[in-house]
CSV table of C-alpha atoms and ligand atoms in Angstrom, one decimal:
chain,number,residue,atom,x,y,z
C,233,MET,CA,99.3,105.2,147.3
C,234,ASP,CA,102.2,106.6,145.2
C,235,PRO,CA,101.9,105.1,141.7
C,236,VAL,CA,105.6,104.3,141.6
C,237,VAL,CA,105.4,102.2,144.7
C,238,GLN,CA,102.2,100.6,143.4
C,239,VAL,CA,103.8,99.5,140.2
C,240,ASP,CA,106.8,98.4,142.1
C,241,GLN,CA,104.9,96.2,144.5
C,242,ALA,CA,103.1,94.6,141.5
C,243,GLU,CA,106.4,93.8,139.9
C,244,GLN,CA,107.6,92.2,143.1
C,245,ALA,CA,104.4,90.2,143.5
C,246,ALA,CA,105.0,88.9,139.9
C,247,GLY,CA,108.4,87.7,141.0
C,248,GLN,CA,110.2,90.1,138.7
C,249,VAL,CA,113.6,91.4,139.5
C,250,ARG,CA,113.4,95.1,140.2
C,251,GLY,CA,116.7,96.0,138.6
C,252,ASP,CA,120.4,95.1,138.4
C,253,ILE,CA,122.3,97.3,140.9
C,254,LEU,CA,126.1,97.6,141.1
C,255,VAL,CA,127.2,98.5,144.6
C,256,VAL,CA,130.7,99.9,144.9
C,257,GLU,CA,132.0,100.3,148.5
C,258,ASP,CA,135.4,99.6,150.0
C,259,THR,CA,134.2,98.9,153.6
C,260,PRO,CA,133.3,95.2,153.6
C,261,ALA,CA,130.7,95.4,156.3
C,262,SER,CA,128.9,98.3,154.6
C,263,LEU,CA,129.1,96.5,151.3
C,264,GLN,CA,127.6,93.3,152.7
C,265,LEU,CA,124.8,95.1,154.6
C,266,LEU,CA,123.7,97.2,151.6
C,267,SER,CA,123.9,94.2,149.3
C,268,ARG,CA,121.8,92.0,151.6
C,269,LEU,CA,119.1,94.7,152.1
C,270,LEU,CA,118.9,95.4,148.4
C,271,THR,CA,118.7,91.6,147.6
C,272,ASP,CA,115.9,91.2,150.2
C,273,ALA,CA,114.1,94.1,148.6
C,274,GLY,CA,114.1,92.2,145.2
C,275,TYR,CA,117.0,93.7,143.3
C,276,ARG,CA,119.7,91.7,141.6
C,277,VAL,CA,123.0,93.0,143.3
C,278,ARG,CA,126.6,92.9,142.1
C,279,GLU,CA,129.3,93.9,144.5
C,280,ALA,CA,132.5,95.7,143.8
C,281,PRO,CA,135.0,96.5,146.6
C,282,ASN,CA,136.9,99.1,144.6
C,283,GLY,CA,136.8,101.4,141.5
C,284,GLU,CA,138.8,99.2,139.1
C,285,LEU,CA,136.6,96.2,139.7
C,286,ALA,CA,133.5,98.4,139.5
C,287,LEU,CA,134.5,99.6,136.0
C,288,TRP,CA,135.4,96.1,134.9
C,289,SER,CA,132.1,94.7,136.1
C,290,ALA,CA,130.0,97.5,134.5
C,291,GLN,CA,131.8,97.0,131.2
C,292,ALA,CA,131.2,93.3,131.3
C,293,GLN,CA,127.5,93.8,131.7
C,294,ALA,CA,125.8,97.2,132.0
C,295,PRO,CA,123.9,97.5,135.4
C,296,ASP,CA,120.6,99.4,135.6
C,297,LEU,CA,122.0,101.6,138.4
C,298,VAL,CA,125.2,102.2,140.3
C,299,LEU,CA,125.5,103.0,144.0
C,300,LEU,CA,128.9,104.5,144.3
C,301,ASP,CA,131.0,105.3,147.4
C,302,ILE,CA,133.1,108.5,147.0
C,303,ARG,CA,136.0,107.9,149.3
C,304,MET,CA,137.9,104.7,148.2
C,305,PRO,CA,141.5,103.8,147.9
C,306,GLY,CA,142.8,103.8,144.3
C,307,ILE,CA,140.4,105.5,141.9
C,308,ASP,CA,137.8,107.4,143.9
C,309,GLY,CA,134.0,107.6,143.2
C,310,TYR,CA,134.2,110.8,141.1
C,311,GLU,CA,136.8,109.3,138.8
C,312,VAL,CA,134.8,106.0,138.5
C,313,CYS,CA,131.7,108.0,137.6
C,314,SER,CA,133.4,110.2,135.0
C,315,ARG,CA,135.0,107.2,133.4
C,316,LEU,CA,131.6,105.4,133.3
C,317,LYS,CA,130.0,108.4,131.6
C,318,LYS,CA,132.6,108.1,128.8
C,319,MET,CA,132.0,104.4,128.1
C,320,PRO,CA,129.6,103.6,125.3
C,321,GLY,CA,126.4,102.0,126.6
C,322,LEU,CA,127.1,103.1,130.1
C,323,ASP,CA,126.8,106.8,129.8
C,324,GLU,CA,123.1,106.8,130.6
C,325,VAL,CA,123.3,104.5,133.6
C,326,PRO,CA,122.2,106.5,136.7
C,327,VAL,CA,124.9,106.8,139.4
C,328,ILE,CA,123.9,107.6,143.0
C,329,PHE,CA,126.8,108.6,145.3
C,330,LEU,CA,127.2,107.4,148.8
C,331,SER,CA,129.1,109.8,151.0
C,332,ALA,CA,130.0,110.3,154.6
C,333,HIS,CA,130.3,114.0,153.9
C,334,SER,CA,127.3,116.0,153.0
C,335,ASP,CA,129.5,119.0,152.0
C,336,THR,CA,127.9,121.1,149.2
C,337,ASP,CA,131.2,121.2,147.3
C,338,ASP,CA,131.3,117.4,147.4
C,339,LYS,CA,127.8,117.2,146.0
C,340,LEU,CA,128.5,119.8,143.3
C,341,ARG,CA,131.5,117.8,142.1
C,342,GLY,CA,129.4,114.7,142.1
C,343,PHE,CA,126.8,116.3,139.8
C,344,GLU,CA,129.5,117.7,137.6
C,345,VAL,CA,130.9,114.3,136.9
C,346,GLY,CA,127.4,113.0,136.0
C,347,GLY,CA,125.9,111.6,139.2
C,348,VAL,CA,122.1,111.9,139.6
C,349,ASP,CA,121.7,111.8,143.4
C,350,PHE,CA,123.4,111.6,146.8
C,351,ILE,CA,122.8,109.5,149.9
C,352,SER,CA,124.6,110.5,153.1
C,353,LYS,CA,126.1,107.8,155.3
C,354,PRO,CA,125.1,106.4,157.7
C,355,PHE,CA,122.1,105.7,155.5
C,356,GLN,CA,118.5,104.6,156.3
C,357,PHE,CA,117.6,101.7,154.0
C,358,GLU,CA,114.1,103.2,153.3
C,359,GLU,CA,115.8,106.2,151.9
C,360,VAL,CA,118.2,104.2,149.7
C,361,ASN,CA,115.3,102.1,148.5
C,362,ALA,CA,113.1,105.1,147.7
C,363,ARG,CA,115.9,106.9,145.8
C,364,VAL,CA,116.9,103.7,143.9
C,365,MET,CA,113.3,103.1,142.9
C,366,ALA,CA,112.8,106.6,141.7
C,367,HIS,CA,115.9,106.7,139.5
C,368,LEU,CA,115.2,103.3,138.1
C,369,LYS,CA,111.7,104.5,137.2
C,370,ILE,CA,113.0,107.7,135.6
C,371,ARG,CA,115.6,105.6,133.6
C,372,ARG,CA,112.9,103.2,132.4
C,373,LEU,CA,110.6,106.1,131.3
C,374,GLN,CA,113.5,107.7,129.5
C,375,GLN,CA,114.3,104.5,127.7
C,376,GLN,CA,110.6,104.1,126.7
C,377,LEU,CA,110.5,107.6,125.5
C,378,ALA,CA,113.6,107.2,123.4
C,379,ALA,CA,112.3,104.0,121.9
C,380,HIS,CA,109.0,105.8,121.1
C,381,ASN,CA,110.8,108.7,119.6
C,382,ASP,CA,112.8,106.4,117.4
C,383,LEU,CA,109.7,104.7,116.2
C,384,LEU,CA,108.0,108.0,115.4
C,385,GLN,CA,111.1,109.2,113.5
C,386,ARG,CA,111.3,106.0,111.5
C,387,GLU,CA,107.6,106.2,110.7
C,388,SER,CA,107.7,109.8,109.6
C,389,ARG,CA,110.8,109.1,107.4
C,390,LEU,CA,108.9,106.2,105.8
C,391,ARG,CA,105.8,108.4,105.2
C,392,LEU,CA,107.9,111.1,103.6
C,393,ALA,CA,109.5,108.5,101.3
C,394,GLU,CA,106.0,107.1,100.4
C,395,ILE,CA,104.7,110.6,99.7
C,396,ALA,CA,107.7,111.6,97.7
C,397,HIS,CA,107.2,108.4,95.7
C,398,MET,CA,103.6,109.3,95.1
C,399,ASN,CA,104.5,112.7,93.8
C,400,ARG,CA,107.2,111.2,91.7
C,401,ASN,CA,104.7,108.8,90.1
C,402,ALA,CA,102.4,111.8,89.4
C,403,SER,CA,105.1,113.9,87.8
C,404,ALA,CA,106.5,110.7,86.2
C,405,SER,CA,103.3,110.1,84.3
C,406,VAL,CA,103.8,113.4,82.4
C,407,TYR,CA,107.5,112.6,82.0
C,408,CYS,CA,106.8,109.1,80.8
C,409,ALA,CA,104.2,110.4,78.3
C,410,ALA,CA,107.0,112.6,76.9
C,411,LEU,CA,109.5,109.7,76.8
C,412,VAL,CA,107.0,107.5,75.0
C,413,HIS,CA,106.6,110.3,72.5
C,414,GLU,CA,110.4,110.5,72.1
C,415,LEU,CA,110.6,106.8,71.6
C,416,ASN,CA,108.7,107.2,68.4
C,417,GLN,CA,111.6,109.0,66.8
C,418,PRO,CA,114.3,106.3,67.1
C,419,LEU,CA,111.8,103.6,66.3
C,420,ALA,CA,110.7,105.3,63.2
C,421,ALA,CA,114.3,105.9,62.2
C,422,ILE,CA,115.1,102.2,62.7
C,423,MET,CA,112.2,101.2,60.6
C,424,SER,CA,113.1,103.4,57.6
C,425,ASN,CA,116.7,102.5,57.9
C,426,ALA,CA,115.8,98.8,57.9
C,427,GLU,CA,113.6,99.3,54.8
C,428,ALA,CA,116.5,101.2,53.0
C,429,ALA,CA,118.9,98.4,54.0
C,430,GLU,CA,116.6,95.8,52.4
C,431,LEU,CA,116.6,97.8,49.1
C,432,PHE,CA,120.4,98.0,49.1
C,433,MET,CA,120.6,94.3,49.7
C,434,ARG,CA,118.4,93.6,46.7
C,435,MET,CA,120.6,95.5,44.4
C,436,SER,CA,123.1,93.5,42.3
C,437,PRO,CA,125.6,93.5,43.5
C,438,PRO,CA,124.3,94.4,46.9
C,439,ALA,CA,125.6,97.8,48.2
C,440,LEU,CA,127.2,96.3,51.3
C,441,GLY,CA,129.1,99.5,52.2
C,442,GLU,CA,125.8,101.4,52.4
C,443,VAL,CA,124.2,98.6,54.4
C,444,ALA,CA,127.1,98.6,56.9
C,445,GLU,CA,126.6,102.4,57.5
C,446,ILE,CA,122.9,101.8,57.9
C,447,LEU,CA,123.5,99.1,60.5
C,448,THR,CA,125.6,101.5,62.5
C,449,ASP,CA,122.8,104.0,62.4
C,450,ILE,CA,120.3,101.4,63.5
C,451,GLN,CA,122.5,100.5,66.5
C,452,ARG,CA,122.8,104.1,67.5
C,453,ASP,CA,119.0,104.6,67.4
C,454,ASP,CA,118.5,101.4,69.3
C,455,ARG,CA,120.8,102.6,72.0
C,456,ARG,CA,118.9,105.9,72.2
C,457,ALA,CA,115.7,104.0,72.6
C,458,SER,CA,117.1,101.8,75.4
C,459,GLU,CA,118.4,105.0,77.2
C,460,LEU,CA,114.9,106.4,77.2
C,461,ILE,CA,113.4,103.3,78.6
C,462,GLN,CA,116.2,103.1,81.2
C,463,ARG,CA,115.4,106.7,82.3
C,464,MET,CA,111.7,105.8,82.6
C,465,ARG,CA,112.6,102.8,84.8
C,466,GLU,CA,114.8,104.9,87.0
C,467,LEU,CA,112.1,107.5,87.5
C,468,LEU,CA,109.5,104.9,88.4
C,469,LYS,CA,111.5,102.7,90.7
C,470,LYS,CA,111.8,103.3,94.4
C,471,SER,CA,115.4,103.7,95.0
C,472,ASP,CA,117.7,105.5,97.5
C,473,PRO,CA,119.1,108.7,96.1
C,474,VAL,CA,122.7,108.6,94.9
C,475,ALA,CA,124.6,111.8,94.4
C,476,GLN,CA,126.8,112.2,91.4
C,477,ALA,CA,128.6,115.0,89.7
C,478,LEU,CA,126.4,116.4,86.9
C,479,ASP,CA,126.1,119.6,84.9
C,480,LEU,CA,123.0,121.6,85.7
C,481,ASN,CA,122.9,123.0,82.2
C,482,GLU,CA,122.8,119.5,80.7
C,483,ALA,CA,120.1,118.4,83.2
C,484,VAL,CA,118.0,121.4,82.3
C,485,ARG,CA,118.5,120.9,78.5
C,486,GLN,CA,117.4,117.3,78.8
C,487,MET,CA,114.4,118.2,80.8
C,488,ALA,CA,113.4,121.0,78.4
C,489,ALA,CA,113.7,118.5,75.4
C,490,LEU,CA,111.6,115.9,77.2
C,491,LEU,CA,108.8,118.3,78.3
C,492,GLY,CA,108.7,119.9,74.9
C,493,SER,CA,105.8,117.8,73.7
C,494,GLU,CA,103.8,118.5,76.8
C,495,ALA,CA,104.5,122.2,76.4
C,496,ARG,CA,103.4,122.1,72.7
C,497,MET,CA,100.2,120.3,73.7
C,498,ARG,CA,99.5,123.1,76.3
C,499,LYS,CA,100.5,125.7,73.8
C,500,VAL,CA,103.3,127.0,76.0
C,501,LEU,CA,106.7,128.1,74.8
C,502,LEU,CA,109.3,126.3,76.8
C,503,GLU,CA,112.6,128.2,76.6
C,504,THR,CA,116.1,127.8,78.1
C,505,GLU,CA,118.7,130.4,78.9
C,506,LEU,CA,121.8,128.5,80.0
C,507,ALA,CA,124.9,129.8,81.7
C,508,PRO,CA,127.9,129.8,79.2
C,509,GLN,CA,130.1,127.7,81.5
C,510,ALA,CA,129.3,124.2,82.9
C,511,LEU,CA,127.7,124.3,86.4
C,512,THR,CA,128.8,121.1,88.0
C,513,VAL,CA,126.9,120.1,91.2
C,514,SER,CA,126.7,116.9,93.2
C,515,ALA,CA,123.1,115.7,93.0
C,516,ASP,CA,120.9,112.7,92.5
C,517,PRO,CA,119.9,113.0,88.8
C,518,VAL,CA,116.4,111.5,89.3
C,519,GLN,CA,115.7,113.8,92.2
C,520,LEU,CA,116.9,116.8,90.2
C,521,GLN,CA,114.5,115.8,87.4
C,522,GLN,CA,111.7,115.6,89.9
C,523,ILE,CA,112.4,119.2,91.0
C,524,LEU,CA,112.5,120.5,87.5
C,525,ILE,CA,109.3,118.6,86.4
C,526,ASN,CA,107.4,119.9,89.4
C,527,LEU,CA,108.5,123.5,88.8
C,528,VAL,CA,107.8,123.5,85.0
C,529,LEU,CA,104.4,121.8,85.5
C,530,ASN,CA,103.5,124.4,88.1
C,531,GLY,CA,104.5,127.2,85.7
C,532,MET,CA,102.4,125.7,82.9
C,533,ASP,CA,99.5,125.2,85.3
C,534,ALA,CA,99.7,128.8,86.3
C,535,MET,CA,98.9,129.8,82.7
C,536,GLY,CA,95.7,127.7,82.6
C,537,GLN,CA,94.3,126.0,79.5
C,538,VAL,CA,94.0,127.8,76.2
C,539,VAL,CA,92.0,126.7,73.3
C,540,ALA,CA,93.0,129.5,70.8
C,541,GLU,CA,96.5,130.0,69.5
C,542,PRO,CA,98.5,131.9,72.0
C,543,ALA,CA,99.8,135.4,71.3
C,544,GLY,CA,103.5,135.6,70.9
C,545,GLY,CA,105.5,135.2,74.1
C,546,GLU,CA,102.5,135.5,76.4
C,547,ARG,CA,102.5,131.9,77.4
C,548,SER,CA,106.0,130.9,78.2
C,549,VAL,CA,108.0,129.1,80.8
C,550,THR,CA,111.7,129.9,80.9
C,551,LEU,CA,114.4,127.7,82.5
C,552,CYS,CA,117.4,129.8,83.3
C,553,THR,CA,120.7,128.6,84.8
C,554,ARG,CA,123.5,130.8,86.2
C,555,ARG,CA,126.3,131.0,88.8
C,556,GLY,CA,125.1,132.4,92.1
C,557,GLN,CA,124.8,136.2,91.9
C,558,ALA,CA,126.8,138.2,94.4
C,559,GLY,CA,124.9,138.4,97.6
C,560,PRO,CA,124.6,136.7,101.0
C,561,GLY,CA,124.7,132.9,100.6
C,562,SER,CA,125.0,132.9,96.8
C,563,ALA,CA,128.7,132.6,96.3
C,564,GLY,CA,129.8,129.1,95.3
C,565,MET,CA,126.2,128.2,94.3
C,566,ALA,CA,124.6,127.4,90.9
C,567,GLU,CA,121.1,128.6,90.4
C,568,VAL,CA,118.1,127.5,88.3
C,569,LEU,CA,115.2,129.9,87.8
C,570,VAL,CA,111.9,128.7,86.4
C,571,SER,CA,109.8,131.7,85.4
C,572,ASP,CA,106.3,131.8,83.9
C,573,ARG,CA,103.8,134.4,82.8
C,574,GLY,CA,100.9,133.0,84.7
C,575,CYS,CA,98.7,134.2,87.5
C,576,GLY,CA,101.5,134.8,90.1
C,577,PHE,CA,101.5,133.6,93.7
C,578,GLY,CA,99.5,136.6,95.1
C,579,ALA,CA,98.2,135.9,98.6
C,580,ASN,CA,99.3,132.2,98.5
C,581,GLN,CA,103.0,133.2,98.7
C,582,GLU,CA,103.2,132.4,102.4
C,583,ARG,CA,101.9,128.8,102.1
C,584,LEU,CA,103.5,127.6,98.8
C,585,PHE,CA,105.9,125.2,100.5
C,586,GLU,CA,103.5,123.7,102.9
C,587,SER,CA,102.7,120.1,102.3
C,588,PHE,CA,99.2,119.6,100.9
C,589,PHE,CA,98.6,123.3,100.2
C,590,THR,CA,97.0,123.5,96.8
C,591,THR,CA,94.7,125.8,94.9
C,592,LYS,CA,94.2,123.2,92.1
C,593,ALA,CA,91.1,121.0,91.7
C,594,HIS,CA,93.4,118.0,91.1
C,595,GLY,CA,96.5,119.1,92.8
C,596,MET,CA,98.1,117.2,95.7
C,597,GLY,CA,99.9,120.2,97.0
C,598,LEU,CA,103.2,118.3,97.2
C,599,GLY,CA,105.2,119.5,94.3
C,600,LEU,CA,106.9,122.5,96.0
C,601,SER,CA,107.3,120.9,99.4
C,602,ILE,CA,109.0,117.9,97.9
C,603,ALA,CA,111.2,120.1,95.7
C,604,ALA,CA,112.1,122.0,98.8
C,605,ALA,CA,112.9,118.8,100.8
C,606,ILE,CA,115.2,117.6,97.9
C,607,VAL,CA,116.9,120.9,97.6
C,608,HIS,CA,117.6,121.1,101.3
C,609,ALA,CA,118.9,117.6,101.4
C,610,HIS,CA,121.4,118.7,98.8
C,611,GLY,CA,122.6,121.6,100.9
C,612,GLY,CA,120.8,124.2,98.8
C,613,ARG,CA,118.1,126.9,99.1
C,614,ILE,CA,114.8,127.4,97.3
C,615,TRP,CA,112.6,130.5,97.0
C,616,ALA,CA,109.5,131.8,95.2
C,617,LEU,CA,108.9,135.4,93.9
C,618,ASP,CA,106.3,137.1,91.9
C,619,ASN,CA,107.8,138.7,88.7
C,620,PRO,CA,107.5,142.5,88.6
C,621,GLY,CA,105.9,142.3,85.1
C,622,GLY,CA,103.5,139.5,86.0
C,623,GLY,CA,103.9,135.8,86.5
C,624,ALA,CA,106.1,134.0,89.0
C,625,THR,CA,109.6,132.6,89.4
C,626,VAL,CA,110.7,129.7,91.6
C,627,GLY,CA,114.4,129.5,91.9
C,628,PHE,CA,116.8,127.1,93.7
C,629,ALA,CA,120.5,127.1,94.3
C,630,LEU,CA,122.8,124.1,94.8
C,631,PRO,CA,126.4,124.2,95.9
C,632,LEU,CA,128.9,124.1,93.0
C,633,ALA,CA,130.9,120.9,93.2
C,634,GLN,CA,134.3,122.5,92.5
C,635,ASP,CA,133.7,125.2,95.1
C,636,ARG,CA,132.6,122.7,97.6
C,637,GLU,CA,135.8,120.7,97.1
C,638,ALA,CA,137.9,123.9,97.3
C,639,LEU,CA,136.2,124.7,100.6
C,640,GLU,CA,136.8,121.2,102.0
C,641,ASN,CA,140.4,120.9,100.8
C,642,PRO,CA,141.8,124.4,100.7
I,1705,LIG,N1,104.3,129.0,89.1
I,1705,LIG,C1,103.3,129.2,90.0
I,1705,LIG,N2,102.5,130.3,89.8
I,1705,LIG,C2,101.4,130.5,90.6
I,1705,LIG,N3,101.1,129.7,91.6
I,1705,LIG,C3,101.9,128.6,91.9
I,1705,LIG,C4,103.0,128.3,91.1
I,1705,LIG,N4,103.6,127.3,91.6
I,1705,LIG,C5,102.9,126.9,92.6
I,1705,LIG,N5,101.8,127.7,92.8
I,1705,LIG,C6,100.8,127.6,93.9
I,1705,LIG,O1,101.3,126.8,94.9
I,1705,LIG,C7,100.5,125.7,95.2
I,1705,LIG,C8,101.3,124.5,95.6
I,1705,LIG,O2,102.1,124.1,94.6
I,1705,LIG,P1,102.6,122.5,94.6
I,1705,LIG,O3,103.4,122.3,93.4
I,1705,LIG,O4,103.2,122.3,95.9
I,1705,LIG,O5,101.2,121.7,94.6
I,1705,LIG,P2,100.2,121.6,93.4
I,1705,LIG,O6,100.8,122.0,92.1
I,1705,LIG,O7,98.9,122.3,93.8
I,1705,LIG,O8,99.9,120.0,93.4
I,1705,LIG,P3,101.0,118.9,93.0
I,1705,LIG,O9,101.2,118.1,94.2
I,1705,LIG,O10,100.3,118.1,91.9
I,1705,LIG,O11,102.2,119.5,92.5
I,1705,LIG,C9,99.7,125.5,93.9
I,1705,LIG,O12,98.5,124.9,94.1
I,1705,LIG,C10,99.6,127.0,93.4
I,1705,LIG,O13,98.5,127.6,94.1
I,1706,LIG,MG1,102.7,121.2,91.5
């Protein structure tokens, strides 16, 4: 037996309504007959004697399917169908036309306005029932598929967020180590200032002017320490990205300062070459840090571990910023290039941006794919090239904020 019919009979046996059908027909006798046959077959039926009432009834409650006469006084079936297709929530409801004419032009017009099928009058009820059943089934399957797709999309977004957070924690641990190191400096300054203040207070008369100055310094250092802790918090917490106007030069400068101790430990020279003018982009600062950390760490990894003192300039990572160079897609962009003098990409070039592609014993293979996802979400581009003289460069470009504004409001 046809599986559709099988399922259908099972539904009927379970006493379930087979679907809510709106029948639109101006001839009272036809309307009543169709309505009775459909009700007997287990459908819930609503009747509408003309187009206006049909639209009103459909809007009040969306039916599962519409059987629609074409020739009616007032608005005809084509018009009813094309209006239904423009109404939110009703655009997907299948419409089957009932027509006394089986003219091809009539049918074409019906399909054009969004109908799914035709039944010629006078009709055989078996045919009506078979077509109604088939279209209800298709509609249900479409709905299930859409719900399933939705679920999959939600799940994959969630996973990406989890993975991005995992990578952030991994890069954050290096960053936090650097921040902790940085914290030493304001804390040490506060301590020595406090000791000095104590001495000034013991003098007779106490040197209150000096003490006041020292207190100002202590406050400044305390603020600096709080900022560092705040940054660590931001990096570790799971929060939605928020874009703000920021200067790429400043972001790169901060990152270089903070990764300085990590670089010294790995005996790598971390240098910056910043564009002379500010490069204002609209970006989430924490995500931007995440890109930069991943790229700098990759550059350092590419040069391996050294035990002996490095030879001058051989082990360096350079962070360079500039306005987009003339060329396709570069105008109105600001670029950051992270270059190293390591092993280069070689044969891995093709796979760098694949998630989970890694050549490192303890790598997750996520750094570059996450950097790429963030760059793309900001409307930018990212690329990777081997340097002619050895080593590799990963660059990314983000739209300059002023240029974007100028484009949007010329
Ligand atoms: N600067 C570079 N020089 C040479 N090879 C690189 C460089 N950057 C990335 N690669 C190659 O690309 C691979 C993928 O890099 P990616 O940052 O995505 O992951 P990973 O560094 O291996 O692990 P993690 O998830 O911890 O960052 C690396 O394993 C390495 O083989
Ligand atoms: Mg990496």
